Structure formats: C-alpha cells, structure tokens
Short mmCIF file of C-alpha atoms and ligand atoms in Angstrom, two decimals:
data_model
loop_
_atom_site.label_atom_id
_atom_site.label_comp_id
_atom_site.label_asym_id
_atom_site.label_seq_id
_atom_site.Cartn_x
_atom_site.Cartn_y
_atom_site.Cartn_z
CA UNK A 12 8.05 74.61 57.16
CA UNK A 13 8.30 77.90 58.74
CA UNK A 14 5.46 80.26 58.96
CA UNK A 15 6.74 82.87 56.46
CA UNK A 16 7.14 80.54 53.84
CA UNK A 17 3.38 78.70 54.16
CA UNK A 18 3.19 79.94 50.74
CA UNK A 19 5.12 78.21 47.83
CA UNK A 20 7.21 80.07 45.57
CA UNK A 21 5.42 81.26 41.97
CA UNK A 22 7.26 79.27 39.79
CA UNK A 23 9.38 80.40 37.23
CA UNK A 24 10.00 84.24 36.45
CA UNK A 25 12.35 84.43 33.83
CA UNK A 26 15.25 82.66 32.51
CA UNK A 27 18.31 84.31 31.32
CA UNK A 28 21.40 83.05 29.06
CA UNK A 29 24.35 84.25 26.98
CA UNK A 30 23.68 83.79 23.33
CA UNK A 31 25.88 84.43 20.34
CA UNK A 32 24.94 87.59 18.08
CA UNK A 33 22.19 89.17 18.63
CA UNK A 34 20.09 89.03 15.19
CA UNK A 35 20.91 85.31 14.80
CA UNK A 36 19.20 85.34 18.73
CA UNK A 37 16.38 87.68 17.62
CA UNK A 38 15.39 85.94 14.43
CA UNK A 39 15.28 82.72 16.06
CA UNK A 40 13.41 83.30 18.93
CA UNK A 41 10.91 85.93 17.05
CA UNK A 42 10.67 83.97 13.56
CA UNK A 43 11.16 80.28 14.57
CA UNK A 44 9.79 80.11 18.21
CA UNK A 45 7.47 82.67 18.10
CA UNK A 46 8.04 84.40 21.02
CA UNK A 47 7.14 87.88 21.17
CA UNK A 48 10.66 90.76 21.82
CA UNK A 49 9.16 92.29 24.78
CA UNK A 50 12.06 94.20 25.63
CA UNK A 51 15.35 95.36 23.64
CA UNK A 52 17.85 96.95 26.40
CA UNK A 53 21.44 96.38 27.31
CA UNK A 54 23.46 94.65 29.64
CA UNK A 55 23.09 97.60 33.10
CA UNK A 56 26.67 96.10 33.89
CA UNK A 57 27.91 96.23 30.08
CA UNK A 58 26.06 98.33 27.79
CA UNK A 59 27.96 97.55 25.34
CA UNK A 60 25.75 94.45 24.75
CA UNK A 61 22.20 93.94 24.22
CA UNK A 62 19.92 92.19 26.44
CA UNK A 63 17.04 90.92 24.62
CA UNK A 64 13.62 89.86 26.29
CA UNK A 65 11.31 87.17 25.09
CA UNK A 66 7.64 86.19 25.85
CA UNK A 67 4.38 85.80 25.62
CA UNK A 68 1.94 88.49 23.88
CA UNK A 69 1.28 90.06 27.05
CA UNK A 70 4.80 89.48 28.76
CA UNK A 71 3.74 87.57 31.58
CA UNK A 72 6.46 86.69 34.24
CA UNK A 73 6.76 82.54 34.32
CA UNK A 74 7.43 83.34 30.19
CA UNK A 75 10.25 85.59 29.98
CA UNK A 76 13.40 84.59 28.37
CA UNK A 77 16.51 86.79 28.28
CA UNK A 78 19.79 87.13 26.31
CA UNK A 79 22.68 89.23 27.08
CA UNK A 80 24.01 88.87 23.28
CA UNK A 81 27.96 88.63 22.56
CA UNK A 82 28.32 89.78 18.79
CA UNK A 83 31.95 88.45 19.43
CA UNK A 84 30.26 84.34 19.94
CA UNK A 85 32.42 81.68 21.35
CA UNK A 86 30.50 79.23 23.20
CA UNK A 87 30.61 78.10 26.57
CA UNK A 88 30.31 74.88 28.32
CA UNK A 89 27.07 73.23 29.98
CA UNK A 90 27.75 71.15 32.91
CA UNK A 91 27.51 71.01 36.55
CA UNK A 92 26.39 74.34 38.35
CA UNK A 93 24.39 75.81 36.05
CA UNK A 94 20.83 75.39 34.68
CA UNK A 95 21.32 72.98 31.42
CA UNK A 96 18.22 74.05 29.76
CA UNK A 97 14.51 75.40 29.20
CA UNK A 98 11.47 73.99 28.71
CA UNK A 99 8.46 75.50 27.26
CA UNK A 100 4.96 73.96 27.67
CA UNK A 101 2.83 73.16 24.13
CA UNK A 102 -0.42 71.78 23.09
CA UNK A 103 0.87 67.61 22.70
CA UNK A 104 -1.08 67.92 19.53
CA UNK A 105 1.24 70.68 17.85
CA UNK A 106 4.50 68.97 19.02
CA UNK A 107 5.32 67.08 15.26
CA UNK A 108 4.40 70.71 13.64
CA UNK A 109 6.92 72.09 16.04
CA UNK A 110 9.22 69.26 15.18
CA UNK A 111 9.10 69.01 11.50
CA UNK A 112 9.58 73.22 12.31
CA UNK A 113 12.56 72.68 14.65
CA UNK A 114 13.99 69.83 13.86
CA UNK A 115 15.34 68.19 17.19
CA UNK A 116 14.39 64.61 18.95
CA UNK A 117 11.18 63.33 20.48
CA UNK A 118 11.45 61.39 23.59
CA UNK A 119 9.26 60.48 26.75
CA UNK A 120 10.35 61.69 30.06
CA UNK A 121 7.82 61.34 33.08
CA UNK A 122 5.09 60.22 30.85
CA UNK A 123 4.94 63.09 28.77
CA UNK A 124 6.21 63.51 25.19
CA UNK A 125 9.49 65.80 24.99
CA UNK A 126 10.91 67.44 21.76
CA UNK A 127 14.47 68.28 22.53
CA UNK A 128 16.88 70.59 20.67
CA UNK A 129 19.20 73.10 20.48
CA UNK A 130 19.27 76.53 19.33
CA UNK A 131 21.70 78.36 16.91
CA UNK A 132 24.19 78.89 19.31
CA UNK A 133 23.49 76.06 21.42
CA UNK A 134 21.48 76.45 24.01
CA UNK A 135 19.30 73.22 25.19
CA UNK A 136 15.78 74.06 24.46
CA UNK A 137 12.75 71.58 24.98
CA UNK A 138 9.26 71.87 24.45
CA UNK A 139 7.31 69.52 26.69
CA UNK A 140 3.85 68.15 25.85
CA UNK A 141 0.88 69.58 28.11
CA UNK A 142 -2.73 68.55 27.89
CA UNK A 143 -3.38 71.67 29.51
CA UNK A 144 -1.91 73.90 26.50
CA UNK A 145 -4.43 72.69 24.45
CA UNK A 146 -6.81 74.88 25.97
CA UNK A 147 -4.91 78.42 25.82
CA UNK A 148 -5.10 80.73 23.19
CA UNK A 149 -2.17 81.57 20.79
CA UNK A 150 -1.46 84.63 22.74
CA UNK A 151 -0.60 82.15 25.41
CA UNK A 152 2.04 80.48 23.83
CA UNK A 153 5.50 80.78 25.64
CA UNK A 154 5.02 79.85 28.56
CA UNK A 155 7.93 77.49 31.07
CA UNK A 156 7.10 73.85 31.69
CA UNK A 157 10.20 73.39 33.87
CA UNK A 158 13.75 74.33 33.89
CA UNK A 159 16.66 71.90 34.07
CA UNK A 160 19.71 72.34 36.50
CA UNK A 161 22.97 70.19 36.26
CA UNK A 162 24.45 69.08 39.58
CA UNK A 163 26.95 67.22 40.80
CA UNK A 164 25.15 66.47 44.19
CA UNK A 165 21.07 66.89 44.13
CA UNK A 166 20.32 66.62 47.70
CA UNK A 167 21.59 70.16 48.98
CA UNK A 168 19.99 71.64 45.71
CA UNK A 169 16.30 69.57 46.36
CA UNK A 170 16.71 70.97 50.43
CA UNK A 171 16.27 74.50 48.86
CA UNK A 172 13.70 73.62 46.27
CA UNK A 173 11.66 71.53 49.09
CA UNK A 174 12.26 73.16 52.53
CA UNK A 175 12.26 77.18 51.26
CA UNK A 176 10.09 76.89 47.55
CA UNK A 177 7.79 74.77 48.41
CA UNK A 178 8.36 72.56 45.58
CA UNK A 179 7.45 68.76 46.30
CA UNK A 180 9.80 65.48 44.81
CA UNK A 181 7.73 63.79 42.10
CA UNK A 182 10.34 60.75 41.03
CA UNK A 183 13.43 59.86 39.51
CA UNK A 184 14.12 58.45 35.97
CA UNK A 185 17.35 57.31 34.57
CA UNK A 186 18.56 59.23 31.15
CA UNK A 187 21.05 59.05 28.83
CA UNK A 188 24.07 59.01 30.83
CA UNK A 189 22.91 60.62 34.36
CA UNK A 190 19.64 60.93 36.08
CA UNK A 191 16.41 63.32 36.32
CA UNK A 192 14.97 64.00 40.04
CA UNK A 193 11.86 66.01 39.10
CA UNK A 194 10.49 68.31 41.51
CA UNK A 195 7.40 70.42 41.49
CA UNK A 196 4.76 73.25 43.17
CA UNK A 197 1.29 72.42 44.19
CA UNK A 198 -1.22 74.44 41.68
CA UNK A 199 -0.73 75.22 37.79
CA UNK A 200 1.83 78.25 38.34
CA UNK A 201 3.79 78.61 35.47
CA UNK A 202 7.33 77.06 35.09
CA UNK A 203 6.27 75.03 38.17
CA UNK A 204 8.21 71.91 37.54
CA UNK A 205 12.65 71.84 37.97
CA UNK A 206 14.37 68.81 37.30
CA UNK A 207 17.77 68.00 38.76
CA UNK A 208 20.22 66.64 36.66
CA UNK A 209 23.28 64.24 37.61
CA UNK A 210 25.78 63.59 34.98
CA UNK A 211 27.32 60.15 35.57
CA UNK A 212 30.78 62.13 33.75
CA UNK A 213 31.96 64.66 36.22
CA UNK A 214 31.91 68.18 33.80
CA UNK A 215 31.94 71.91 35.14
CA UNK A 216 29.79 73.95 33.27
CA UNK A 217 31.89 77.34 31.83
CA UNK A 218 29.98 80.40 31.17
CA UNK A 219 29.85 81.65 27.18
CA UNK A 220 27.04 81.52 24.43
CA UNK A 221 25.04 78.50 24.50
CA UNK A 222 24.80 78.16 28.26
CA UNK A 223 22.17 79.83 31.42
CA UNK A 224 23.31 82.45 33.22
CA UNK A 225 20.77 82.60 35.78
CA UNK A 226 17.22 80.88 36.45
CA UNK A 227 14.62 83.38 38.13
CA UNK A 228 12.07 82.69 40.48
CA UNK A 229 8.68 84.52 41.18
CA UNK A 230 7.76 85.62 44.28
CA UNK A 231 4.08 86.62 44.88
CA UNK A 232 5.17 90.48 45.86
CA UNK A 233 7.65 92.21 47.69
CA UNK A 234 6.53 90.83 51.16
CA UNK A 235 7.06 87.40 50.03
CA UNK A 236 10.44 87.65 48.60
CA UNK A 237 11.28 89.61 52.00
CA UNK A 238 10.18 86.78 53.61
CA UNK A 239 12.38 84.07 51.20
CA UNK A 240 15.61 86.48 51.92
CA UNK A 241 14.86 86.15 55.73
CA UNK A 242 14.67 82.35 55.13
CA UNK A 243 17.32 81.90 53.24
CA UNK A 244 19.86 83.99 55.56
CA UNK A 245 18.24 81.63 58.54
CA UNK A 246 19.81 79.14 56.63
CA UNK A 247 23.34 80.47 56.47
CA UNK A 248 23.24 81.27 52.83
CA UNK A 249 24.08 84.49 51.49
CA UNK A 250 21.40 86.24 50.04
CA UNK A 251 22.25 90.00 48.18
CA UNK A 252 19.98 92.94 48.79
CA UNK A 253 16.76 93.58 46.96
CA UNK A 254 18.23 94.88 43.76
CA UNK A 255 16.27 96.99 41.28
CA UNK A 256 16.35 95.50 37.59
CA UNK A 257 13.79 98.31 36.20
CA UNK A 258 10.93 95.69 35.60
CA UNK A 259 11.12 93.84 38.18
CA UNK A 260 13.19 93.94 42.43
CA UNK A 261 15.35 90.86 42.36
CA UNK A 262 17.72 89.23 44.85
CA UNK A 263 20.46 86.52 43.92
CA UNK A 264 22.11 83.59 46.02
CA UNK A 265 24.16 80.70 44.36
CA UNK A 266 22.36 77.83 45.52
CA UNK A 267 24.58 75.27 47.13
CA UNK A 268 24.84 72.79 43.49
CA UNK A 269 26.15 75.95 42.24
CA UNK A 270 23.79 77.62 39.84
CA UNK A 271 22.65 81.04 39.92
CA UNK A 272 19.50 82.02 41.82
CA UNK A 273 17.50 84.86 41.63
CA UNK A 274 13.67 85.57 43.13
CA UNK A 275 12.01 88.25 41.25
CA UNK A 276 8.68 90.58 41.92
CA UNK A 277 6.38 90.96 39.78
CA UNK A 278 6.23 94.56 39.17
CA UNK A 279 6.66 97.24 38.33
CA UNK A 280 6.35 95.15 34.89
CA UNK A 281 8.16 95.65 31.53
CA UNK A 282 5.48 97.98 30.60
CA UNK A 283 6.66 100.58 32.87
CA UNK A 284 8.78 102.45 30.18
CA UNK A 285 6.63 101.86 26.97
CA UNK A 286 2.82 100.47 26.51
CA UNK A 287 2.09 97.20 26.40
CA UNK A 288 1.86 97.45 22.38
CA UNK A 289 4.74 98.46 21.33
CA UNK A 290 6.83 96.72 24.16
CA UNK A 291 10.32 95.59 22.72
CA UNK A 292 9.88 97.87 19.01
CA UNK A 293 12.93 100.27 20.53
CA UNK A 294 15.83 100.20 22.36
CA UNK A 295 15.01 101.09 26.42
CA UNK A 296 17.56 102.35 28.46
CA UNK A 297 17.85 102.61 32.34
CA UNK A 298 17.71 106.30 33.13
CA UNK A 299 21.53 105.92 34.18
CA UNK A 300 22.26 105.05 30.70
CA UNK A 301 20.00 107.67 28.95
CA UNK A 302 22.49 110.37 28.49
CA UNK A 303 24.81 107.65 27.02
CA UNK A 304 22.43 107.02 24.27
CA UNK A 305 23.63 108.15 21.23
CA UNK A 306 27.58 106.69 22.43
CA UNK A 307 25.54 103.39 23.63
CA UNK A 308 23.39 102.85 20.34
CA UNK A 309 26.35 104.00 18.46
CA UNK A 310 28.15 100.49 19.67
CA UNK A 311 25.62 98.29 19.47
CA UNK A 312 24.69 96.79 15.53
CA UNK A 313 21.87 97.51 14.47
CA UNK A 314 18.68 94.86 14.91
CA UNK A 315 16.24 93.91 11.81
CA UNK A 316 13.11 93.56 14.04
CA UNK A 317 10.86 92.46 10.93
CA UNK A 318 7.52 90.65 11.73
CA UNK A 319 6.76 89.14 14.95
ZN1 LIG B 19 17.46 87.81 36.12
#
C-alpha cells in the first residue's frame, strides 16, 4: 500500500436512495425505525424534490441515510451496479422486538443473526445483530453495520475496497441464489463491513424508488480524501473534483462493478445551518436556492413531521 493511504478509509458516511413519496418515507423511517430527520432539504440538482436525512440523535456521519423523494413513485430495479441494500447494527437481544415491529425474515449470515426486509417502497433494509450494540445508549441507535453492493464481477470491486480503503477480505458464503464476499476495516468504525454480492441470474439494476443511488464513504478530513483522489487517479480512474454538498466536501467515481462512489468529509456538519436541536424541524435551503423559497416550498407537499 502506498504511503498516503497507510490509513484506512472511515467506514461508512452516508447512504443515499430514491424513495417513493416523501411522508410515506418520513413516517417510516421517523415512526417505525426510529431514526431521527436530521435534515429536510431538496434535491441541489432538482428542487423540486425533497431530500430527506436520517440518523442518529446527534447525526453522526457512519449513520446518515438520505432520500431524494419522488411524490410521482414508480419503482426501480435492484441488480448489478448498484448497492442492493443497508444494514443497520442492533443490540442481538432487541432483534425479535424489531421483528415482531417490522415484520421481515431472520437468517444467519457470517455467524451473526440478520433480520431482513423491505421498506414501503422497497428498499432492502437489514438490521444485523451486534454484541457490541448492546452496550450503546438509545441515542446511539442508527448506526451502519455494512452496506451491500450487487456485482456482476467482485474482483475489480474488492481491488478498490482492499488496495485504496483499506478494507481486508473476511470470507465467502453462498446465499440464496448468488454469493456474499464480505470485506471489512481494521477497528470498530462505523459501517465498517461491505459485502459483495454475485447474482447467479445476470440482472442490471435500473434507478427508481426502492433502489441506492449512491453509497458514501468517510474520509478522516480533507487531507485524507485529497490523498484517496490522488490514489484513485494513480489508478486510472476518474475521480470528480472536491464538490461542496453544504454538510459535508464530497468527491464521486463509479467504481469499476458499477455502483456509485462517493468519499465524504466530515465537516462542516449538518449543524452548520441550524443547532443541533432542532436539526431537520424545517426545510434548509442552499443559499443558491434561498431566494427561490417561497416558489420552491410552494412545489413541494407539505410534510407531517409529528413525534420523533
Ligand atoms: Zn452523497
């Protein structure tokens, strides 16, 4: 490994997906999941549509979950390039709550107890059993255990994960109709596990409600993700610049199985345009948006935040 990248990537950062409409998304995620709204904005390339944040109480990166929300629903496709699903990590001794909450199937994967299901506009969700959960307060709940990617080929996906990430291969089970490479950081970062997913049935995976749009990693600060960019060009892959997202500097390369990559910083944090209280009460809008607001909130329907 090169000397700039001695240090392993953070884990996970966030996770982002299309969902159907956006109360059906909010009560969900709020009401069922409990997961805290942490921010309400839109979509910077399409106001038109919300974008809806999701986390722990105090919004830490490695538990964020976004939405951009079609009112107009559809669904789209999961298959091969593009992350399949989401995993959040729970006390093992809650899982049958969350089940007989949830509904959805237990199963054992890797030795630990997985309760897998979808939500109501199809998205794969799981919540995988983790001794170490047990230990966290409730304001900790919400945070990754792994994220799944579906690919037709694993190896050129794994070089990434090993040879720029950091991430180490753990083993290989056989599932219903594919396989599971599991790969994972040294250390307890959050979201530190991704599995790799091969599909013995060759299907594409089509954008729409119901499937990830992009799977965000953490670097440890701007320096760092500088020094993953440098890597990655080194490599031959095409990285974008460092692109400002508000809460967060991210940059984005399609990794070579296809899904949608993006490293993300830190800060400035999604407290930077309201306090850490009342984060995700009211809609925030990027200050090229804020003379648009009346037009924006005007096309957008209105969101019944009721209790967290
Ligand atoms: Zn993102």
């Amino acid at each position: 490994m090169a000397d700039e990248l001695k240090t392993p990537i953070a884990g996970l950062h966030h996770v982002t997906a299309i969902s159907g409409p956006a109360q059906e998304n909010l009560d969900f995620y709020t009401r069922a999941m409990r997961t805290r709204l942490i921010k309400q904005t839109v979509n910077f390339d399409a106001p038109e549509m919300y974008h809806l944040y999701y986390g722990t109480q105090d919004a830490r990166p490695g538990s964020v979950l976004t939405f951009f929300n079609r009112e107009e629903g559809g669904t789209g496709q999961a298959g091969a390039g593009a992350a399949l699903g989401f995993a959040y990590a729970v006390d093992p001794a809650a899982l049958v709550d969350w089940q007989a909450r949830l509904g959805g199937q237990i199963s054992t994967r890797f030795g630990a107890q997985v309760l897998s299901l979808r939500d109501p506009h199809g998205q794969v969700l799981e919540l995988v059993a983790d001794a170490d959960v047990g230990e966290r307060d409730a304001g900790d709940w919400g945070v990754f255990h792994s994220v799944t990617l579906w690919v037709e080929d694993p190896a050129p996906t794994a070089a990434i994960l090993t040879e720029v990430f950091g991430y180490a291969f753990v083993g290989e089970e056989r599932g219903t109709g594919g396989r599971r490479l599991r790969y994972a950081l040294p250390g307890d970062a959050p979201g530190r596990v991704v599995d790799l997913w091969q599909a013995e049935a060759p299907v594409r995976a089509r954008p729409g409600p119901g499937t990830i749009h992009h799977v965000a990693f953490r670097a440890r600060d701007a320096a760092h993700q500088a020094a993953l960019r440098a890597a990655l060009l080194a490599r031959g892959t095409q990285v974008t610049e460092v692109k400002d997202r508000q809460y967060f500097k991210a940059i984005y390369f399609r990794e070579p199985g296809g899904v949608l990559f993006e490293i993300a910083t830190d800060g400035p944090g999604f407290d930077l345009d309201e306090p850490m209280a009342e984060l995700g009460q009211r809609l925030m809008l990027p200050p090229q948006y804020e003379p648009r607001r009346a037009e924006i909130e005007d096309r957008l329907p209105p969101l019944v935040l009721g209790a967290a």
